[in-house]
Amino acid sequence: VGCDRSKNLVDICGEKNLQAFVCDALSVPVRSGSCDACISIAVIHHFSTAERRLATLRELARLLRPGGTALIYVWAMEQEYKNQKSKYLKEKNGSKDKAEEINAGMAQRPLSDQLPDSSSQDSACPDQLFNDLKDEGCDAKPVADSRLPVHTNRTSFNSQDLLVPWHLKGGTKKKGESVDTVLFPAGSKESQELSPVFHRYYHVFCEGELEAACRSLDCVRVQKSYYDQGNWCVVLEKL
């Protein structure tokens, strides 16, 4: 069973006879302890605070039965790791990215215009978590500035909290078609026709950050933590 925030993506699943429903990762309408396994790919890095990211991990753990496992992938700050560039950096095409550099460049967008309300009734994140991250050699900290940099596609990240430009395919959409069904990452083949740009929030994780957040939960244990093509990945087991 799959779930997504986008109704249009869920509708596509329905058309393919797949089971999926719309939901919020902070409050999944599934009974506690009912899942043998959960997969969270490229989701948690869209939450705007450490408290919300931790609450999402806690909600994921809630769904698992004792002994159940979860696989989590988030975008890594380190797109070059152990002297190897990620696929994301390797796919950079200089000429194709010129338009993106013009659109993204050093542009700034007000954080208040881009992010959801960061309040959460069950998002108690201990200060110790940030201390643990510093011990791991990570400079992760809450965003102090009210403006975020816009990332230049296919380049290394200069900030953990940023906006990634996405193009509306073809610049137009069909009647009844929402933005969710026609967005492509800036620089992709589909986005080469210049069109309206949408900015999506990301928090890219530095080494040890995701693992430290997972270890702060007393209901799971980390089975495995690894780096995979520009992503930090963790496999959890429910205790």
mmCIF file of N, CA and C in Angstrom, residues 152-236:
data_model
loop_
_atom_site.group_PDB
_atom_site.id
_atom_site.type_symbol
_atom_site.label_atom_id
_atom_site.label_comp_id
_atom_site.label_asym_id
_atom_site.label_seq_id
_atom_site.Cartn_x
_atom_site.Cartn_y
_atom_site.Cartn_z
ATOM 1 N N THR A 152 21.487 25.887 -7.504
ATOM 2 C CA THR A 152 21.797 25.777 -8.924
ATOM 3 C C THR A 152 21.900 24.294 -9.258
ATOM 4 N N ASN A 153 21.105 23.849 -10.192
ATOM 5 C CA ASN A 153 20.993 22.421 -10.478
ATOM 6 C C ASN A 153 22.318 21.778 -10.856
ATOM 7 N N ARG A 154 22.478 20.517 -10.418
ATOM 8 C CA ARG A 154 23.652 19.692 -10.720
ATOM 9 C C ARG A 154 24.948 20.276 -10.165
ATOM 10 N N THR A 155 24.861 20.996 -9.066
ATOM 11 C CA THR A 155 26.052 21.504 -8.392
ATOM 12 C C THR A 155 26.038 21.040 -6.945
ATOM 13 N N SER A 156 27.171 21.165 -6.278
ATOM 14 C CA SER A 156 27.256 20.804 -4.865
ATOM 15 C C SER A 156 26.391 21.750 -4.049
ATOM 16 N N PHE A 157 25.935 21.278 -2.905
ATOM 17 C CA PHE A 157 25.094 22.094 -2.038
ATOM 18 C C PHE A 157 25.952 23.024 -1.182
ATOM 19 N N ASN A 158 25.538 24.276 -1.090
ATOM 20 C CA ASN A 158 26.242 25.251 -0.271
ATOM 21 C C ASN A 158 25.495 25.541 1.020
ATOM 22 N N SER A 159 24.309 24.974 1.140
ATOM 23 C CA SER A 159 23.493 25.188 2.333
ATOM 24 C C SER A 159 22.674 23.927 2.576
ATOM 25 N N GLN A 160 22.400 23.631 3.858
ATOM 26 C CA GLN A 160 21.564 22.473 4.164
ATOM 27 C C GLN A 160 20.090 22.748 3.922
ATOM 28 N N ASP A 161 19.698 23.997 4.057
ATOM 29 C CA ASP A 161 18.301 24.377 3.862
ATOM 30 C C ASP A 161 18.224 25.263 2.638
ATOM 31 N N LEU A 162 17.485 24.810 1.626
ATOM 32 C CA LEU A 162 17.483 25.522 0.355
ATOM 33 C C LEU A 162 16.223 25.244 -0.437
ATOM 34 N N LEU A 163 16.087 25.962 -1.529
ATOM 35 C CA LEU A 163 14.971 25.768 -2.445
ATOM 36 C C LEU A 163 15.520 25.240 -3.761
ATOM 37 N N VAL A 164 14.903 24.196 -4.294
ATOM 38 C CA VAL A 164 15.328 23.608 -5.567
ATOM 39 C C VAL A 164 14.312 23.992 -6.635
ATOM 40 N N PRO A 165 14.754 24.640 -7.724
ATOM 41 C CA PRO A 165 13.813 25.057 -8.769
ATOM 42 C C PRO A 165 13.307 23.884 -9.593
ATOM 43 N N TRP A 166 11.992 23.848 -9.803
ATOM 44 C CA TRP A 166 11.349 22.854 -10.666
ATOM 45 C C TRP A 166 10.582 23.601 -11.751
ATOM 46 N N HIS A 167 10.618 23.069 -12.971
ATOM 47 C CA HIS A 167 9.918 23.691 -14.093
ATOM 48 C C HIS A 167 8.565 23.048 -14.323
ATOM 49 N N LEU A 168 7.611 23.885 -14.700
ATOM 50 C CA LEU A 168 6.311 23.385 -15.130
ATOM 51 C C LEU A 168 6.466 22.930 -16.576
ATOM 52 N N LYS A 169 6.226 21.658 -16.826
ATOM 53 C CA LYS A 169 6.463 21.090 -18.161
ATOM 54 C C LYS A 169 5.710 21.845 -19.246
ATOM 55 N N GLY A 170 6.446 22.337 -20.215
ATOM 56 C CA GLY A 170 5.837 22.986 -21.371
ATOM 57 C C GLY A 170 5.236 24.355 -21.078
ATOM 58 N N GLY A 171 5.210 24.743 -19.812
ATOM 59 C CA GLY A 171 4.703 26.052 -19.455
ATOM 60 C C GLY A 171 3.192 26.129 -19.379
ATOM 61 N N THR A 172 2.509 25.056 -19.771
ATOM 62 C CA THR A 172 1.045 25.039 -19.703
ATOM 63 C C THR A 172 0.588 23.718 -19.128
ATOM 64 N N LYS A 173 -0.643 23.656 -18.730
ATOM 65 C CA LYS A 173 -1.184 22.394 -18.236
ATOM 66 C C LYS A 173 -2.598 22.199 -18.758
ATOM 67 N N LYS A 174 -2.998 20.966 -18.837
ATOM 68 C CA LYS A 174 -4.334 20.650 -19.321
ATOM 69 C C LYS A 174 -5.369 20.968 -18.256
ATOM 70 N N LYS A 175 -6.592 21.145 -18.689
ATOM 71 C CA LYS A 175 -7.678 21.413 -17.760
ATOM 72 C C LYS A 175 -7.794 20.260 -16.746
ATOM 73 N N GLY A 176 -7.836 20.619 -15.486
ATOM 74 C CA GLY A 176 -7.978 19.608 -14.450
ATOM 75 C C GLY A 176 -6.666 18.986 -14.025
ATOM 76 N N GLU A 177 -5.564 19.400 -14.637
ATOM 77 C CA GLU A 177 -4.261 18.820 -14.313
ATOM 78 C C GLU A 177 -3.547 19.737 -13.342
ATOM 79 N N SER A 178 -3.077 19.196 -12.236
ATOM 80 C CA SER A 178 -2.430 20.038 -11.236
ATOM 81 C C SER A 178 -0.930 20.067 -11.461
ATOM 82 N N VAL A 179 -0.270 20.968 -10.764
ATOM 83 C CA VAL A 179 1.174 21.117 -10.860
ATOM 84 C C VAL A 179 1.882 19.809 -10.519
ATOM 85 N N ASP A 180 1.321 19.032 -9.582
ATOM 86 C CA ASP A 180 1.988 17.812 -9.129
ATOM 87 C C ASP A 180 2.289 16.840 -10.262
ATOM 88 N N THR A 181 1.463 16.844 -11.316
ATOM 89 C CA THR A 181 1.626 15.847 -12.369
ATOM 90 C C THR A 181 2.580 16.298 -13.459
ATOM 91 N N VAL A 182 2.997 17.557 -13.432
ATOM 92 C CA VAL A 182 3.789 18.054 -14.547
ATOM 93 C C VAL A 182 5.077 18.738 -14.111
ATOM 94 N N LEU A 183 5.532 18.511 -12.907
ATOM 95 C CA LEU A 183 6.779 19.111 -12.458
ATOM 96 C C LEU A 183 7.969 18.204 -12.754
ATOM 97 N N PHE A 184 9.072 18.812 -13.179
ATOM 98 C CA PHE A 184 10.298 18.075 -13.423
ATOM 99 C C PHE A 184 11.461 18.862 -12.836
ATOM 100 N N PRO A 185 12.492 18.168 -12.346
ATOM 101 C CA PRO A 185 13.637 18.890 -11.778
ATOM 102 C C PRO A 185 14.261 19.804 -12.816
ATOM 103 N N ALA A 186 14.700 20.981 -12.363
ATOM 104 C CA ALA A 186 15.371 21.899 -13.269
ATOM 105 C C ALA A 186 16.590 21.214 -13.865
ATOM 106 N N GLY A 187 16.774 21.348 -15.174
ATOM 107 C CA GLY A 187 17.914 20.739 -15.820
ATOM 108 C C GLY A 187 17.594 19.415 -16.477
ATOM 109 N N SER A 188 16.443 18.816 -16.163
ATOM 110 C CA SER A 188 16.072 17.553 -16.783
ATOM 111 C C SER A 188 15.638 17.825 -18.226
ATOM 112 N N LYS A 189 15.574 16.755 -19.033
ATOM 113 C CA LYS A 189 15.217 16.914 -20.437
ATOM 114 C C LYS A 189 13.863 17.585 -20.589
ATOM 115 N N GLU A 190 12.932 17.204 -19.698
ATOM 116 C CA GLU A 190 11.563 17.702 -19.818
ATOM 117 C C GLU A 190 11.450 19.190 -19.513
ATOM 118 N N SER A 191 12.475 19.737 -18.836
ATOM 119 C CA SER A 191 12.354 21.134 -18.408
ATOM 120 C C SER A 191 13.091 22.097 -19.325
ATOM 121 N N GLN A 192 13.608 21.593 -20.445
ATOM 122 C CA GLN A 192 14.438 22.438 -21.286
ATOM 123 C C GLN A 192 13.658 23.589 -21.919
ATOM 124 N N GLU A 193 12.343 23.379 -22.180
ATOM 125 C CA GLU A 193 11.540 24.494 -22.669
ATOM 126 C C GLU A 193 11.313 25.406 -21.473
ATOM 127 N N LEU A 194 11.832 26.632 -21.564
ATOM 128 C CA LEU A 194 11.712 27.546 -20.435
ATOM 129 C C LEU A 194 10.250 27.750 -20.088
ATOM 130 N N SER A 195 9.949 27.673 -18.823
ATOM 131 C CA SER A 195 8.575 27.704 -18.358
ATOM 132 C C SER A 195 8.566 28.198 -16.915
ATOM 133 N N PRO A 196 7.387 28.373 -16.328
ATOM 134 C CA PRO A 196 7.336 28.850 -14.940
ATOM 135 C C PRO A 196 8.155 27.971 -14.011
ATOM 136 N N VAL A 197 8.848 28.587 -13.073
ATOM 137 C CA VAL A 197 9.695 27.862 -12.138
ATOM 138 C C VAL A 197 9.042 27.836 -10.759
ATOM 139 N N PHE A 198 8.985 26.657 -10.164
ATOM 140 C CA PHE A 198 8.470 26.500 -8.811
ATOM 141 C C PHE A 198 9.632 26.114 -7.905
ATOM 142 N N HIS A 199 9.627 26.637 -6.693
ATOM 143 C CA HIS A 199 10.723 26.369 -5.772
ATOM 144 C C HIS A 199 10.260 25.442 -4.654
ATOM 145 N N ARG A 200 10.929 24.296 -4.528
ATOM 146 C CA ARG A 200 10.548 23.288 -3.544
ATOM 147 C C ARG A 200 11.586 23.237 -2.425
ATOM 148 N N TYR A 201 11.126 23.232 -1.198
ATOM 149 C CA TYR A 201 12.033 23.240 -0.047
ATOM 150 C C TYR A 201 12.689 21.871 0.174
ATOM 151 N N TYR A 202 13.985 21.901 0.458
ATOM 152 C CA TYR A 202 14.743 20.701 0.833
ATOM 153 C C TYR A 202 15.631 21.013 2.029
ATOM 154 N N HIS A 203 15.781 20.038 2.901
ATOM 155 C CA HIS A 203 16.826 20.051 3.922
ATOM 156 C C HIS A 203 17.735 18.883 3.590
ATOM 157 N N VAL A 204 18.941 19.174 3.100
ATOM 158 C CA VAL A 204 19.852 18.086 2.752
ATOM 159 C C VAL A 204 20.619 17.672 4.014
ATOM 160 N N PHE A 205 20.717 16.377 4.240
ATOM 161 C CA PHE A 205 21.291 15.835 5.466
ATOM 162 C C PHE A 205 22.800 15.666 5.342
ATOM 163 N N CYS A 206 23.534 16.033 6.398
ATOM 164 C CA CYS A 206 24.964 15.778 6.397
ATOM 165 C C CYS A 206 25.244 14.441 7.081
ATOM 166 N N GLU A 207 26.455 13.957 6.934
ATOM 167 C CA GLU A 207 26.813 12.633 7.426
ATOM 168 C C GLU A 207 26.509 12.479 8.915
ATOM 169 N N GLY A 208 25.814 11.421 9.283
ATOM 170 C CA GLY A 208 25.500 11.135 10.678
ATOM 171 C C GLY A 208 24.212 11.749 11.175
ATOM 172 N N GLU A 209 23.655 12.705 10.435
ATOM 173 C CA GLU A 209 22.473 13.434 10.914
ATOM 174 C C GLU A 209 21.224 12.556 10.964
ATOM 175 N N LEU A 210 20.946 11.832 9.890
ATOM 176 C CA LEU A 210 19.771 10.962 9.872
ATOM 177 C C LEU A 210 19.918 9.847 10.896
ATOM 178 N N GLU A 211 21.092 9.256 10.968
ATOM 179 C CA GLU A 211 21.320 8.171 11.916
ATOM 180 C C GLU A 211 21.151 8.651 13.353
ATOM 181 N N ALA A 212 21.671 9.851 13.661
ATOM 182 C CA ALA A 212 21.542 10.399 15.014
ATOM 183 C C ALA A 212 20.082 10.631 15.381
ATOM 184 N N ALA A 213 19.293 11.120 14.406
ATOM 185 C CA ALA A 213 17.874 11.342 14.655
ATOM 186 C C ALA A 213 17.179 10.019 14.940
ATOM 187 N N CYS A 214 17.518 8.982 14.164
ATOM 188 C CA CYS A 214 16.905 7.663 14.358
ATOM 189 C C CYS A 214 17.294 7.073 15.719
ATOM 190 N N ARG A 215 18.538 7.245 16.112
ATOM 191 C CA ARG A 215 19.013 6.679 17.382
ATOM 192 C C ARG A 215 18.408 7.394 18.587
ATOM 193 N N SER A 216 17.860 8.590 18.364
ATOM 194 C CA SER A 216 17.235 9.316 19.476
ATOM 195 C C SER A 216 15.872 8.725 19.838
ATOM 196 N N LEU A 217 15.330 7.859 18.981
ATOM 197 C CA LEU A 217 14.059 7.187 19.257
ATOM 198 C C LEU A 217 14.338 5.896 20.017
ATOM 199 N N ASP A 218 13.643 5.687 21.126
ATOM 200 C CA ASP A 218 13.913 4.501 21.946
ATOM 201 C C ASP A 218 13.143 3.268 21.507
ATOM 202 N N CYS A 219 12.323 3.396 20.466
ATOM 203 C CA CYS A 219 11.488 2.272 20.025
ATOM 204 C C CYS A 219 12.077 1.527 18.833
ATOM 205 N N VAL A 220 13.230 1.984 18.325
ATOM 206 C CA VAL A 220 13.842 1.333 17.174
ATOM 207 C C VAL A 220 15.349 1.200 17.386
ATOM 208 N N ARG A 221 15.941 0.334 16.588
ATOM 209 C CA ARG A 221 17.401 0.277 16.558
ATOM 210 C C ARG A 221 17.857 0.384 15.110
ATOM 211 N N VAL A 222 19.020 0.995 14.906
ATOM 212 C CA VAL A 222 19.557 1.154 13.559
ATOM 213 C C VAL A 222 20.279 -0.124 13.149
ATOM 214 N N GLN A 223 19.764 -0.793 12.136
ATOM 215 C CA GLN A 223 20.396 -2.004 11.613
ATOM 216 C C GLN A 223 21.561 -1.673 10.703
ATOM 217 N N LYS A 224 21.365 -0.617 9.915
ATOM 218 C CA LYS A 224 22.360 -0.284 8.905
ATOM 219 C C LYS A 224 22.250 1.188 8.545
ATOM 220 N N SER A 225 23.385 1.813 8.305
ATOM 221 C CA SER A 225 23.422 3.211 7.862
ATOM 222 C C SER A 225 24.471 3.310 6.769
ATOM 223 N N TYR A 226 24.109 3.878 5.630
ATOM 224 C CA TYR A 226 25.052 3.904 4.517
ATOM 225 C C TYR A 226 24.766 5.065 3.565
ATOM 226 N N TYR A 227 25.715 5.285 2.650
ATOM 227 C CA TYR A 227 25.617 6.332 1.628
ATOM 228 C C TYR A 227 25.364 5.670 0.281
ATOM 229 N N ASP A 228 24.426 6.204 -0.493
ATOM 230 C CA ASP A 228 24.107 5.619 -1.788
ATOM 231 C C ASP A 228 23.810 6.711 -2.808
ATOM 232 N N GLN A 229 24.742 6.960 -3.697
ATOM 233 C CA GLN A 229 24.542 7.894 -4.810
ATOM 234 C C GLN A 229 23.917 9.230 -4.385
ATOM 235 N N GLY A 230 24.553 9.897 -3.444
ATOM 236 C CA GLY A 230 24.073 11.221 -3.044
ATOM 237 C C GLY A 230 22.953 11.196 -2.034
ATOM 238 N N ASN A 231 22.701 10.042 -1.429
ATOM 239 C CA ASN A 231 21.667 9.914 -0.401
ATOM 240 C C ASN A 231 22.244 9.277 0.858
ATOM 241 N N TRP A 232 21.748 9.719 2.018
ATOM 242 C CA TRP A 232 22.023 8.999 3.270
ATOM 243 C C TRP A 232 20.864 8.074 3.539
ATOM 244 N N CYS A 233 21.169 6.856 3.928
ATOM 245 C CA CYS A 233 20.158 5.820 4.043
ATOM 246 C C CYS A 233 20.294 5.092 5.383
ATOM 247 N N VAL A 234 19.156 4.742 5.958
ATOM 248 C CA VAL A 234 19.128 4.019 7.218
ATOM 249 C C VAL A 234 18.101 2.899 7.142
ATOM 250 N N VAL A 235 18.455 1.745 7.700
ATOM 251 C CA VAL A 235 17.511 0.641 7.870
ATOM 252 C C VAL A 235 17.251 0.496 9.370
ATOM 253 N N LEU A 236 15.979 0.616 9.759
ATOM 254 C CA LEU A 236 15.584 0.549 11.170
ATOM 255 C C LEU A 236 14.871 -0.761 11.462
#
